Amino acid sequence: MNYEEWYKIEKLAKSWTLEAAQLLKDSFQNSLSITYKSHISDLVTNMDKNIEKFFIEKIQKTFPHHKVLGEEGYGDEIYDNAGIIWIIDPIDGTTNFIHQQSNFAISVGIYEDGIGKIGIIYDVAADDFYFAKVGEGAFLNNSKLNTLEKVTLTEAVVGINATWVGPNKRVNHENVQNIVKQSRGTRSYGSAAIELAFVAAGKIDAYMTMRLSPWDFAAGLILLNEVGGVVTKTNGEPISILEQNSILAAKPGLHEEMLEHLSK
Ligand code: 2AM
Ligand code: CA
């Protein structure tokens, strides 16, 4: 793919995201149809489905050879990284979308042969548009984001959900408690995409969670790569783009310090 083709993909991905956001904002006037997926906390609305279908229709019409991996399952069966894959979360933070009508995002990560090319995270209610293009940097509303500087845990604000601070089956909670105690403070926003964008923008210094799906982190990874953020699984291994992963995303220095705690 040449520069012009990627520029076209960038333009359309941005304008489709803005159109999708308008559909979400318009939906606040109507009553939502809410159903459960695997359990009572795993919610999906008619809007999650509509927005995913909206993107798929546009992509299939304009770029028939591209593939789509979406949370709601209307996209393609994806078996490997080959070609161009749009990894889409139509609403990241569905619980927030339902309860607050804020703190939810549209997340779009576009990969070519497994390499992250374009990342978009749009925090709709805040009107904060995060965008990254490989090699060209990351941006928040047209301001270029700075490269992330080294920081220590004692001066860091860490994004983490309370689930992981108590006994749970995925991580030794005593290690997590040590991280929480030594940090300057913790925050939890209920949208992994927004939390990853916040790390990229330096609003928080790290984000860790024990299970995310590709659509939750696909765009965030591209943003973080452009600003020198370090992202691995919580055991230090590289992330597999097409699988569920634990995630530790942090500023340099802090990432090693948190990994050390988590390996005890
Ligand atoms: P969602 O709103 O798109 O479902 C909430 O802490 C964050 O974790 C949100 O980004 C949410 O995405 C994501 N999430 C919720 N349940 C999940 C699950 N079972 N697997 C992976 N990610 C999940
Ligand atoms: Ca979602």
CSV table of C-alpha atoms and ligand atoms in Angstrom, one decimal:
chain,number,residue,atom,x,y,z
A,1,MET,CA,0.0,0.0,0.0
A,2,ASN,CA,1.4,3.4,-0.9
A,3,TYR,CA,1.1,6.7,0.9
A,4,GLU,CA,-1.9,7.9,-1.1
A,5,GLU,CA,-3.9,4.8,-0.3
A,6,TRP,CA,-3.1,5.0,3.4
A,7,TYR,CA,-4.1,8.7,3.3
A,8,LYS,CA,-7.5,7.7,1.9
A,9,ILE,CA,-7.9,5.1,4.5
A,10,GLU,CA,-7.0,7.6,7.2
A,11,LYS,CA,-9.5,10.2,5.9
A,12,LEU,CA,-12.3,7.8,5.7
A,13,ALA,CA,-11.6,6.1,9.0
A,14,LYS,CA,-11.7,9.5,10.7
A,15,SER,CA,-14.9,10.7,9.0
A,16,TRP,CA,-16.7,7.3,9.5
A,17,THR,CA,-15.8,7.5,13.2
A,18,LEU,CA,-17.2,11.0,13.5
A,19,GLU,CA,-20.4,9.9,11.7
A,20,ALA,CA,-20.7,6.9,14.0
A,21,ALA,CA,-20.3,9.2,17.0
A,22,GLN,CA,-23.2,11.3,15.8
A,23,LEU,CA,-25.4,8.2,15.6
A,24,LEU,CA,-24.5,7.4,19.2
A,25,LYS,CA,-25.2,11.0,20.4
A,26,ASP,CA,-28.5,11.0,18.5
A,27,SER,CA,-29.4,7.7,20.2
A,28,PHE,CA,-29.5,9.3,23.6
A,29,GLN,CA,-32.9,10.7,22.7
A,30,ASN,CA,-34.3,7.2,22.1
A,31,SER,CA,-34.7,4.3,24.6
A,32,LEU,CA,-31.9,1.7,24.3
A,33,SER,CA,-32.5,-1.9,23.8
A,34,ILE,CA,-30.2,-3.6,26.3
A,35,THR,CA,-29.4,-7.4,26.4
A,36,TYR,CA,-26.9,-9.5,28.3
A,37,LYS,CA,-24.2,-11.5,26.6
A,38,SER,CA,-22.5,-14.1,28.9
A,39,HIS,CA,-23.7,-12.7,32.2
A,40,ILE,CA,-25.6,-9.7,33.8
A,41,SER,CA,-22.5,-7.4,33.7
A,42,ASP,CA,-21.8,-8.2,30.1
A,43,LEU,CA,-24.1,-5.8,28.4
A,44,VAL,CA,-24.8,-5.1,24.7
A,45,THR,CA,-27.2,-2.5,23.2
A,46,ASN,CA,-28.8,-2.1,19.8
A,47,MET,CA,-26.3,0.7,19.3
A,48,ASP,CA,-23.2,-1.5,19.7
A,49,LYS,CA,-24.6,-3.7,16.9
A,50,ASN,CA,-25.7,-0.8,14.7
A,51,ILE,CA,-22.4,1.0,14.8
A,52,GLU,CA,-20.4,-2.2,14.0
A,53,LYS,CA,-22.7,-2.8,11.0
A,54,PHE,CA,-22.3,0.9,10.0
A,55,PHE,CA,-18.5,0.5,9.8
A,56,ILE,CA,-18.7,-2.9,8.1
A,57,GLU,CA,-21.0,-1.7,5.4
A,58,LYS,CA,-18.7,1.3,4.6
A,59,ILE,CA,-15.5,-0.8,4.7
A,60,GLN,CA,-16.9,-3.6,2.5
A,61,LYS,CA,-18.2,-1.1,-0.1
A,62,THR,CA,-15.0,1.0,-0.3
A,63,PHE,CA,-12.3,-1.6,0.4
A,64,PRO,CA,-13.7,-5.0,-0.5
A,65,HIS,CA,-10.4,-6.7,0.1
A,66,HIS,CA,-10.1,-5.5,3.7
A,67,LYS,CA,-11.2,-7.6,6.6
A,68,VAL,CA,-13.0,-6.6,9.8
A,69,LEU,CA,-12.8,-8.0,13.3
A,70,GLY,CA,-15.5,-6.5,15.5
A,71,GLU,CA,-16.7,-7.2,19.0
A,72,GLU,CA,-20.3,-7.9,18.0
A,73,GLY,CA,-19.2,-10.6,15.5
A,74,TYR,CA,-20.7,-9.1,12.3
A,75,GLY,CA,-17.2,-9.0,10.7
A,76,ASP,CA,-15.1,-11.7,9.1
A,77,GLU,CA,-13.8,-14.9,10.4
A,78,ILE,CA,-10.1,-14.1,10.9
A,79,TYR,CA,-7.6,-16.9,11.0
A,80,ASP,CA,-4.3,-15.0,10.6
A,81,ASN,CA,-2.7,-11.5,10.4
A,82,ALA,CA,-2.5,-11.4,6.6
A,83,GLY,CA,-3.7,-8.4,4.7
A,84,ILE,CA,-5.5,-5.3,6.0
A,85,ILE,CA,-7.7,-5.9,9.1
A,86,TRP,CA,-9.8,-3.3,10.8
A,87,ILE,CA,-10.2,-4.2,14.5
A,88,ILE,CA,-13.3,-2.3,15.7
A,89,ASP,CA,-15.0,-1.8,19.1
A,90,PRO,CA,-18.2,0.1,18.2
A,91,ILE,CA,-18.6,1.1,21.9
A,92,ASP,CA,-15.8,0.5,24.4
A,93,GLY,CA,-17.3,1.1,27.8
A,94,THR,CA,-20.8,-0.1,27.1
A,95,THR,CA,-21.7,0.0,30.8
A,96,ASN,CA,-20.7,3.7,30.9
A,97,PHE,CA,-22.6,4.3,27.7
A,98,ILE,CA,-25.8,2.9,29.4
A,99,HIS,CA,-25.3,4.3,32.9
A,100,GLN,CA,-23.6,7.7,32.2
A,101,GLN,CA,-23.8,8.6,28.5
A,102,SER,CA,-20.1,9.5,28.9
A,103,ASN,CA,-16.7,7.8,29.3
A,104,PHE,CA,-17.2,5.5,26.3
A,105,ALA,CA,-15.3,5.4,23.0
A,106,ILE,CA,-15.2,4.2,19.5
A,107,SER,CA,-12.0,2.3,18.9
A,108,VAL,CA,-10.6,1.5,15.5
A,109,GLY,CA,-7.2,-0.1,14.9
A,110,ILE,CA,-6.1,-0.8,11.3
A,111,TYR,CA,-3.4,-3.4,10.8
A,112,GLU,CA,-1.5,-4.6,7.7
A,113,ASP,CA,0.1,-8.0,8.0
A,114,GLY,CA,0.0,-7.7,11.8
A,115,ILE,CA,1.6,-4.3,11.9
A,116,GLY,CA,-0.4,-1.4,13.4
A,117,LYS,CA,-0.9,1.4,10.9
A,118,ILE,CA,-3.7,3.6,12.1
A,119,GLY,CA,-5.3,3.9,15.5
A,120,ILE,CA,-8.4,6.0,16.4
A,121,ILE,CA,-9.9,6.3,19.9
A,122,TYR,CA,-12.8,8.8,20.0
A,123,ASP,CA,-14.0,9.7,23.5
A,124,VAL,CA,-17.4,10.8,22.2
A,125,ALA,CA,-18.8,12.7,25.2
A,126,ALA,CA,-15.6,14.5,25.9
A,127,ASP,CA,-15.1,15.2,22.1
A,128,ASP,CA,-11.5,14.0,22.4
A,129,PHE,CA,-10.2,12.4,19.2
A,130,TYR,CA,-7.1,10.4,19.6
A,131,PHE,CA,-5.3,9.4,16.4
A,132,ALA,CA,-2.0,7.8,15.5
A,133,LYS,CA,-0.4,6.8,12.2
A,134,VAL,CA,2.7,4.6,12.3
A,135,GLY,CA,5.8,6.7,11.9
A,136,GLU,CA,3.9,10.0,12.0
A,137,GLY,CA,3.2,10.2,15.8
A,138,ALA,CA,0.0,10.3,17.9
A,139,PHE,CA,-2.4,13.2,18.3
A,140,LEU,CA,-5.1,14.4,20.5
A,141,ASN,CA,-7.5,16.8,18.7
A,142,ASN,CA,-4.7,17.8,16.3
A,143,SER,CA,-2.1,18.5,19.0
A,144,LYS,CA,0.9,16.2,18.7
A,145,LEU,CA,1.4,14.0,21.8
A,146,ASN,CA,4.8,14.1,23.5
A,147,THR,CA,7.1,11.2,23.8
A,148,LEU,CA,6.5,9.6,27.2
A,149,GLU,CA,9.3,10.2,29.8
A,150,LYS,CA,10.6,7.8,32.4
A,151,VAL,CA,8.8,7.8,35.7
A,152,THR,CA,8.9,5.9,39.0
A,153,LEU,CA,6.0,4.1,40.7
A,154,THR,CA,6.0,6.5,43.6
A,155,GLU,CA,5.2,9.4,41.2
A,156,ALA,CA,2.8,7.5,39.0
A,157,VAL,CA,-1.0,7.5,38.7
A,158,VAL,CA,-2.0,3.9,37.7
A,159,GLY,CA,-5.2,3.0,35.9
A,160,ILE,CA,-6.5,-0.3,37.3
A,161,ASN,CA,-9.9,-1.8,38.0
A,162,ALA,CA,-10.7,-2.8,41.7
A,163,THR,CA,-11.4,-6.3,40.5
A,164,TRP,CA,-7.6,-7.1,40.5
A,165,VAL,CA,-6.9,-5.7,44.0
A,166,GLY,CA,-8.9,-8.4,45.7
A,167,PRO,CA,-8.5,-12.2,45.4
A,168,ASN,CA,-9.1,-13.2,41.8
A,169,LYS,CA,-8.1,-16.1,39.6
A,170,ARG,CA,-5.9,-14.2,37.1
A,171,VAL,CA,-3.2,-12.3,39.2
A,172,ASN,CA,-1.7,-12.5,42.7
A,173,HIS,CA,-3.7,-9.7,44.3
A,174,GLU,CA,-0.9,-9.1,46.9
A,175,ASN,CA,1.4,-8.0,44.1
A,176,VAL,CA,-1.3,-5.7,42.8
A,177,GLN,CA,-1.9,-4.3,46.3
A,178,ASN,CA,1.8,-3.5,46.5
A,179,ILE,CA,1.6,-1.6,43.2
A,180,VAL,CA,-1.5,0.3,44.4
A,181,LYS,CA,0.1,1.2,47.8
A,182,GLN,CA,3.4,2.5,46.3
A,183,SER,CA,1.7,4.5,43.5
A,184,ARG,CA,0.7,8.1,43.9
A,185,GLY,CA,-2.9,7.1,43.2
A,186,THR,CA,-5.1,4.9,41.1
A,187,ARG,CA,-7.9,5.6,38.6
A,188,SER,CA,-10.5,3.5,36.9
A,189,TYR,CA,-12.6,4.7,34.0
A,190,GLY,CA,-14.4,1.6,32.7
A,191,SER,CA,-13.2,1.9,29.1
A,192,ALA,CA,-9.9,0.1,28.3
A,193,ALA,CA,-9.6,2.1,25.1
A,194,ILE,CA,-9.9,5.4,26.9
A,195,GLU,CA,-7.4,4.2,29.6
A,196,LEU,CA,-4.9,3.3,26.9
A,197,ALA,CA,-5.4,6.7,25.2
A,198,PHE,CA,-4.9,8.3,28.6
A,199,VAL,CA,-1.5,6.6,29.0
A,200,ALA,CA,-0.5,7.7,25.5
A,201,ALA,CA,-1.5,11.3,26.4
A,202,GLY,CA,0.3,11.2,29.7
A,203,LYS,CA,-3.0,11.7,31.7
A,204,ILE,CA,-2.2,8.5,33.6
A,205,ASP,CA,1.2,6.8,33.8
A,206,ALA,CA,0.2,3.2,33.4
A,207,TYR,CA,-2.8,0.9,32.8
A,208,MET,CA,-3.0,-2.7,33.7
A,209,THR,CA,-5.8,-5.3,33.3
A,210,MET,CA,-5.9,-9.0,33.2
A,211,ARG,CA,-8.1,-9.7,30.2
A,212,LEU,CA,-8.8,-7.7,27.1
A,213,SER,CA,-9.9,-8.6,23.7
A,214,PRO,CA,-8.3,-7.4,20.4
A,215,TRP,CA,-11.0,-4.7,19.8
A,216,ASP,CA,-10.3,-3.3,23.3
A,217,PHE,CA,-6.6,-2.7,22.7
A,218,ALA,CA,-6.0,-2.7,18.9
A,219,ALA,CA,-6.1,1.1,18.5
A,220,GLY,CA,-4.5,1.9,21.9
A,221,LEU,CA,-1.4,-0.2,21.0
A,222,ILE,CA,-0.8,1.9,17.9
A,223,LEU,CA,-1.1,5.2,19.9
A,224,LEU,CA,1.3,3.9,22.6
A,225,ASN,CA,3.9,2.8,20.0
A,226,GLU,CA,4.0,6.3,18.6
A,227,VAL,CA,4.8,7.9,21.9
A,228,GLY,CA,7.3,5.4,23.3
A,229,GLY,CA,4.9,3.7,25.7
A,230,VAL,CA,5.8,0.1,26.7
A,231,VAL,CA,3.1,-2.5,26.3
A,232,THR,CA,3.3,-6.2,27.1
A,233,LYS,CA,1.2,-8.8,28.8
A,234,THR,CA,1.5,-8.7,32.6
A,235,ASN,CA,4.2,-11.4,32.5
A,236,GLY,CA,6.3,-9.4,30.1
A,237,GLU,CA,5.5,-11.4,27.0
A,238,PRO,CA,4.5,-9.7,23.7
A,239,ILE,CA,0.9,-9.1,23.0
A,240,SER,CA,-0.8,-11.3,20.4
A,241,ILE,CA,-3.0,-9.0,18.4
A,242,LEU,CA,-5.7,-11.5,17.5
A,243,GLU,CA,-6.1,-13.0,21.0
A,244,GLN,CA,-7.3,-12.1,24.4
A,245,ASN,CA,-4.4,-10.8,26.5
A,246,SER,CA,-3.5,-9.4,29.9
A,247,ILE,CA,-2.1,-5.9,29.4
A,248,LEU,CA,0.5,-3.8,31.1
A,249,ALA,CA,0.9,-0.4,29.3
A,250,ALA,CA,3.2,2.1,31.0
A,251,LYS,CA,5.8,4.8,30.6
A,252,PRO,CA,9.4,3.5,30.3
A,253,GLY,CA,11.0,2.7,33.7
A,254,LEU,CA,7.6,2.3,35.3
A,255,HIS,CA,6.8,-0.7,33.1
A,256,GLU,CA,9.9,-2.5,34.4
A,257,GLU,CA,9.1,-1.6,38.0
A,258,MET,CA,5.5,-2.9,37.7
A,259,LEU,CA,6.7,-6.1,36.0
A,260,GLU,CA,9.0,-6.7,38.9
A,261,HIS,CA,6.1,-6.4,41.4
A,262,LEU,CA,3.9,-8.7,39.3
A,263,SER,CA,6.6,-11.4,39.0
A,264,LYS,CA,6.9,-11.9,42.7
B,1,2AM,P1,-16.6,-3.2,26.5
B,1,2AM,O1,-17.3,-2.1,27.2
B,1,2AM,O2,-16.4,-2.9,25.0
B,1,2AM,O3,-17.2,-4.5,26.7
B,1,2AM,C1,-14.2,-2.4,31.4
B,1,2AM,O4,-13.4,-2.4,32.5
B,1,2AM,C2,-13.4,-2.6,30.1
B,1,2AM,O5,-13.1,-4.0,29.9
B,1,2AM,C3,-14.1,-2.1,28.9
B,1,2AM,O6,-13.1,-1.7,28.0
B,1,2AM,C4,-14.8,-3.4,28.4
B,1,2AM,O7,-15.1,-3.3,27.0
B,1,2AM,C5,-13.8,-4.4,28.7
B,1,2AM,N1,-14.3,-5.7,28.9
B,1,2AM,C6,-15.5,-6.0,29.6
B,1,2AM,N2,-15.7,-7.3,29.6
B,1,2AM,C7,-14.7,-7.9,29.0
B,1,2AM,C8,-14.3,-9.3,28.7
B,1,2AM,N3,-15.1,-10.3,29.2
B,1,2AM,N4,-13.2,-9.5,28.0
B,1,2AM,C9,-12.4,-8.5,27.6
B,1,2AM,N5,-12.7,-7.2,27.8
B,1,2AM,C10,-13.8,-6.9,28.5
B,2,CA,CA,-17.6,-2.9,23.1
